[in-house]
Tab-separated table of C-alpha atoms in Angstrom:
chain	number	residue	atom	x	y	z
A	1	GLN	CA	-15.330	-39.353	107.267
A	2	GLN	CA	-16.584	-40.956	103.939
A	3	PRO	CA	-16.603	-44.664	104.284
A	4	VAL	CA	-14.193	-46.613	101.623
A	5	GLN	CA	-16.034	-49.362	99.060
A	6	SER	CA	-14.282	-51.671	97.447
A	7	PRO	CA	-14.135	-52.600	94.256
A	8	GLN	CA	-14.826	-49.325	92.576
A	9	ALA	CA	-16.120	-51.339	89.327
A	10	VAL	CA	-17.311	-54.760	88.685
A	11	ILE	CA	-18.608	-56.891	85.649
A	12	LEU	CA	-20.494	-60.019	85.734
A	13	ARG	CA	-22.360	-62.216	83.604
A	14	GLU	CA	-26.082	-63.150	84.283
A	15	GLY	CA	-26.114	-65.631	86.965
A	16	GLU	CA	-22.479	-65.084	88.575
A	17	ASP	CA	-21.712	-63.274	92.365
A	18	ALA	CA	-20.418	-60.689	93.573
A	19	VAL	CA	-19.333	-58.970	96.797
A	20	ILE	CA	-19.129	-55.457	97.546
A	21	ASN	CA	-17.407	-53.880	100.689
A	22	CYS	CA	-17.685	-50.843	102.967
A	23	SER	CA	-15.303	-49.912	105.347
A	24	SER	CA	-15.079	-46.879	107.987
A	25	SER	CA	-12.907	-45.745	110.520
A	26	LYS	CA	-15.341	-44.744	112.929
A	27	ALA	CA	-17.374	-46.848	115.334
A	28	LEU	CA	-20.315	-47.510	113.449
A	29	TYR	CA	-24.247	-47.626	114.859
A	30	SER	CA	-25.727	-48.793	111.423
A	31	VAL	CA	-24.804	-49.249	107.718
A	32	HIS	CA	-27.584	-48.840	105.228
A	33	TRP	CA	-27.174	-50.032	101.701
A	34	TYR	CA	-28.644	-48.440	98.504
A	35	ARG	CA	-28.692	-49.109	94.866
A	36	GLN	CA	-28.859	-46.169	92.431
A	37	LYS	CA	-29.501	-46.562	88.499
A	38	HIS	CA	-28.564	-43.519	86.182
A	39	GLY	CA	-30.675	-40.720	86.359
A	40	GLU	CA	-32.923	-42.157	89.346
A	41	ALA	CA	-33.157	-42.075	93.093
A	42	PRO	CA	-31.176	-44.498	95.421
A	43	ILE	CA	-33.386	-47.520	96.580
A	44	PHE	CA	-33.263	-48.830	99.979
A	45	LEU	CA	-31.502	-52.471	99.909
A	46	MET	CA	-30.788	-53.063	103.778
A	47	ILE	CA	-30.125	-51.541	106.730
A	48	LEU	CA	-27.468	-53.600	109.136
A	49	LEU	CA	-27.500	-52.342	112.882
A	50	LYS	CA	-25.105	-52.690	115.808
A	51	GLY	CA	-26.112	-55.646	117.733
A	52	GLY	CA	-27.007	-57.578	114.415
A	53	GLU	CA	-30.619	-56.510	113.668
A	54	GLN	CA	-31.071	-56.697	109.941
A	55	LYS	CA	-33.797	-54.852	107.717
A	56	GLY	CA	-34.103	-55.464	104.090
A	57	HIS	CA	-35.297	-57.485	101.358
A	58	ASP	CA	-35.431	-61.346	101.238
A	59	LYS	CA	-32.924	-61.871	98.283
A	60	ILE	CA	-30.569	-59.143	99.331
A	61	SER	CA	-27.913	-60.701	101.944
A	62	ALA	CA	-25.096	-58.489	104.064
A	63	SER	CA	-23.053	-58.634	106.628
A	64	PHE	CA	-21.757	-56.269	109.328
A	65	ASN	CA	-18.707	-56.812	111.431
A	66	GLU	CA	-19.287	-54.164	114.442
A	67	LYS	CA	-15.132	-54.991	115.690
A	68	LYS	CA	-13.885	-54.088	112.255
A	69	GLN	CA	-16.514	-51.575	111.011
A	70	GLN	CA	-17.139	-53.260	107.803
A	71	SER	CA	-19.729	-54.046	105.944
A	72	SER	CA	-20.020	-56.469	102.774
A	73	LEU	CA	-23.141	-56.917	100.403
A	74	TYR	CA	-23.712	-60.067	98.766
A	75	LEU	CA	-24.936	-60.268	95.160
A	76	THR	CA	-25.561	-63.762	94.205
A	77	ALA	CA	-27.180	-65.336	91.098
A	78	SER	CA	-26.938	-61.930	89.687
A	79	GLN	CA	-29.830	-60.648	87.082
A	80	LEU	CA	-29.484	-58.039	84.844
A	81	SER	CA	-31.540	-55.447	86.969
A	82	TYR	CA	-28.832	-55.576	89.124
A	83	SER	CA	-26.788	-53.450	87.330
A	84	GLY	CA	-26.226	-49.940	89.137
A	85	THR	CA	-24.344	-47.843	91.406
A	86	TYR	CA	-24.402	-49.501	95.169
A	87	PHE	CA	-23.697	-47.274	97.587
A	88	CYS	CA	-23.180	-47.706	101.325
A	89	GLY	CA	-24.500	-45.139	104.099
A	90	THR	CA	-22.731	-44.933	107.477
A	91	GLU	CA	-24.301	-44.072	110.431
A	92	THR	CA	-22.458	-42.949	113.061
A	93	SER	CA	-24.920	-40.927	115.177
A	94	GLY	CA	-28.574	-39.327	115.061
A	95	SER	CA	-29.454	-40.871	111.622
A	96	ARG	CA	-27.012	-39.023	109.367
A	97	LEU	CA	-25.933	-41.096	107.058
A	98	THR	CA	-22.248	-40.443	105.187
A	99	PHE	CA	-22.087	-42.319	102.049
A	100	GLY	CA	-19.184	-44.115	100.151
A	101	GLU	CA	-18.083	-42.954	96.219
A	102	GLY	CA	-20.042	-46.124	95.467
A	103	THR	CA	-19.495	-49.254	93.297
A	104	GLN	CA	-20.640	-49.483	89.707
A	105	LEU	CA	-22.184	-53.068	88.942
A	106	THR	CA	-22.488	-53.965	85.543
A	107	VAL	CA	-24.340	-57.399	84.561
A	108	ASN	CA	-24.269	-58.518	81.188
A	109	PRO	CA	-26.193	-61.510	79.373
B	1	ASP	CA	-48.906	-44.965	99.206
B	2	ALA	CA	-47.194	-42.035	97.084
B	3	GLY	CA	-43.264	-42.309	98.038
B	4	VAL	CA	-41.003	-39.317	98.487
B	5	THR	CA	-42.003	-36.236	95.717
B	6	GLN	CA	-39.980	-33.963	94.902
B	7	SER	CA	-40.443	-30.648	92.872
B	8	PRO	CA	-39.426	-29.216	90.341
B	9	THR	CA	-37.765	-32.215	88.518
B	10	HIS	CA	-34.960	-29.866	86.784
B	11	LEU	CA	-34.189	-25.968	87.359
B	12	ILE	CA	-31.782	-24.056	85.877
B	13	LYS	CA	-30.454	-20.817	87.419
B	14	THR	CA	-27.649	-18.422	86.790
B	15	ARG	CA	-25.031	-17.347	89.476
B	16	GLY	CA	-26.115	-15.154	92.330
B	17	GLN	CA	-29.551	-16.526	91.919
B	18	GLN	CA	-31.350	-18.196	94.704
B	19	VAL	CA	-33.669	-21.262	94.326
B	20	THR	CA	-36.044	-23.187	96.717
B	21	LEU	CA	-36.645	-26.772	96.183
B	22	ARG	CA	-39.598	-28.871	97.572
B	23	CYS	CA	-39.694	-32.369	99.286
B	24	SER	CA	-42.710	-34.359	100.518
B	25	PRO	CA	-42.038	-37.366	102.708
B	26	LYS	CA	-43.288	-40.793	102.377
B	27	SER	CA	-46.636	-40.995	104.207
B	28	GLY	CA	-45.928	-41.481	108.128
B	29	HIS	CA	-42.552	-40.498	107.670
B	30	ASP	CA	-41.888	-37.202	109.662
B	31	THR	CA	-38.005	-36.406	109.259
B	32	VAL	CA	-36.452	-35.194	106.506
B	33	SER	CA	-32.853	-35.141	105.220
B	34	TRP	CA	-31.330	-33.401	102.164
B	35	TYR	CA	-28.541	-34.256	100.245
B	36	GLN	CA	-26.754	-33.116	97.755
B	37	GLN	CA	-25.186	-35.497	95.004
B	38	ALA	CA	-22.345	-34.240	92.392
B	39	LEU	CA	-21.997	-36.544	89.250
B	40	GLY	CA	-20.170	-39.718	89.841
B	41	GLN	CA	-20.323	-39.338	93.471
B	42	GLY	CA	-22.232	-40.443	96.505
B	43	PRO	CA	-25.136	-37.895	98.044
B	44	GLN	CA	-23.551	-35.975	100.609
B	45	PHE	CA	-25.643	-34.844	103.861
B	46	ILE	CA	-26.940	-31.222	103.961
B	47	PHE	CA	-29.289	-31.018	106.825
B	48	GLN	CA	-32.112	-33.162	108.960
B	49	TYR	CA	-35.452	-31.692	109.786
B	50	TYR	CA	-37.377	-33.308	112.290
B	51	GLU	CA	-40.414	-31.386	114.556
B	52	GLU	CA	-39.793	-28.505	112.317
B	53	GLU	CA	-36.576	-27.789	113.315
B	54	GLU	CA	-32.937	-28.475	111.654
B	55	ARG	CA	-31.864	-31.492	114.078
B	56	GLN	CA	-28.265	-32.054	112.349
B	57	ARG	CA	-26.138	-30.336	109.693
B	58	GLY	CA	-23.290	-31.388	107.188
B	59	ASN	CA	-20.469	-29.463	106.271
B	60	PHE	CA	-22.337	-26.585	103.917
B	61	PRO	CA	-22.438	-22.864	104.116
B	62	ASP	CA	-24.829	-21.047	105.683
B	63	ARG	CA	-26.128	-20.418	101.898
B	64	PHE	CA	-27.807	-23.643	102.489
B	65	SER	CA	-31.078	-23.238	104.529
B	66	GLY	CA	-34.146	-25.325	104.880
B	67	HIS	CA	-37.728	-25.150	106.252
B	68	GLN	CA	-40.079	-28.164	107.414
B	69	PHE	CA	-43.700	-27.457	108.043
B	70	PRO	CA	-46.121	-28.765	110.249
B	71	ASN	CA	-47.218	-31.370	107.591
B	72	TYR	CA	-43.720	-32.807	107.607
B	73	SER	CA	-43.083	-31.536	103.966
B	74	SER	CA	-39.685	-29.516	103.664
B	75	GLU	CA	-37.785	-27.113	101.618
B	76	LEU	CA	-34.290	-26.322	100.707
B	77	ASN	CA	-33.380	-22.830	99.934
B	78	VAL	CA	-29.862	-22.310	98.263
B	79	ASN	CA	-28.600	-18.343	98.060
B	80	ALA	CA	-25.919	-16.861	95.984
B	81	LEU	CA	-25.562	-19.851	93.782
B	82	LEU	CA	-22.343	-20.806	92.580
B	83	LEU	CA	-21.433	-23.132	89.761
B	84	GLY	CA	-20.581	-25.629	92.297
B	85	ASP	CA	-24.015	-25.910	93.449
B	86	SER	CA	-25.152	-27.595	90.427
B	87	ALA	CA	-25.813	-31.154	91.227
B	88	LEU	CA	-28.539	-33.746	91.914
B	89	TYR	CA	-30.548	-32.675	95.151
B	90	LEU	CA	-32.142	-35.360	97.262
B	91	CYS	CA	-34.393	-35.573	99.832
B	92	ALA	CA	-35.131	-38.565	101.962
B	93	SER	CA	-37.677	-39.091	104.693
B	94	SER	CA	-37.832	-41.594	107.374
B	95	PRO	CA	-40.030	-42.427	110.551
B	96	THR	CA	-39.435	-41.230	114.060
B	97	GLY	CA	-36.263	-42.375	115.922
B	98	THR	CA	-32.602	-43.618	114.746
B	99	TYR	CA	-31.763	-46.316	112.485
B	100	ASN	CA	-34.114	-46.567	110.246
B	101	GLU	CA	-34.486	-46.856	106.489
B	102	GLN	CA	-34.358	-43.537	104.445
B	103	PHE	CA	-36.349	-43.362	101.441
B	104	PHE	CA	-35.064	-41.033	98.823
B	105	GLY	CA	-37.511	-39.106	96.245
B	106	PRO	CA	-36.655	-38.566	92.742
B	107	GLY	CA	-34.221	-35.484	92.919
B	108	THR	CA	-33.971	-32.135	91.642
B	109	ARG	CA	-31.517	-31.256	88.939
B	110	LEU	CA	-30.107	-28.029	89.441
B	111	THR	CA	-27.989	-26.338	86.705
B	112	VAL	CA	-26.267	-22.988	87.580
B	113	LEU	CA	-25.027	-21.465	84.637
């Protein structure tokens, strides 16, 4: 079942912060976060594993609440380059990802 | 280090035709997954190949088939194309094992007329 992302869209001014949420009704082994710019491939940002391990970019932070099957992506001091659509992909078994519908982030000067 | 590459970049076909899309994984990766992304939506899992076999499959009809070669590259074949097959087809590669990051290629934009 597809994870639910919120908000659907957010507009920021450069330097502001944002939080993007992802929730699933199924037990998760991991949550993957990607950013996609228009016409481009999704770019890997971070993976959060059951048990607390994280792998990803140093400037990106995220959390994974295993009990609630929820993850949040924290974007601080946003830059213009942060604009794009953010997708969470949830993994319930066997490295197959199920993606949410995305959160469109726009950062204005 | 070359990332994931896909060919062709764009493709236009008519209903009923067949199409083959190709993917070369990132160096050191042996697992290839294919996704379909409709405009404005998240990628949807089609299937995954490992050791030249289909390991997992999403909710796609048998018209969608694939193959993985000994060098880990992969093909996605779609038969009897429908208008609804128009989408961006993404290939993602990952190293052996589960819970690893998947790296996406630039995609093939398929238009079915």
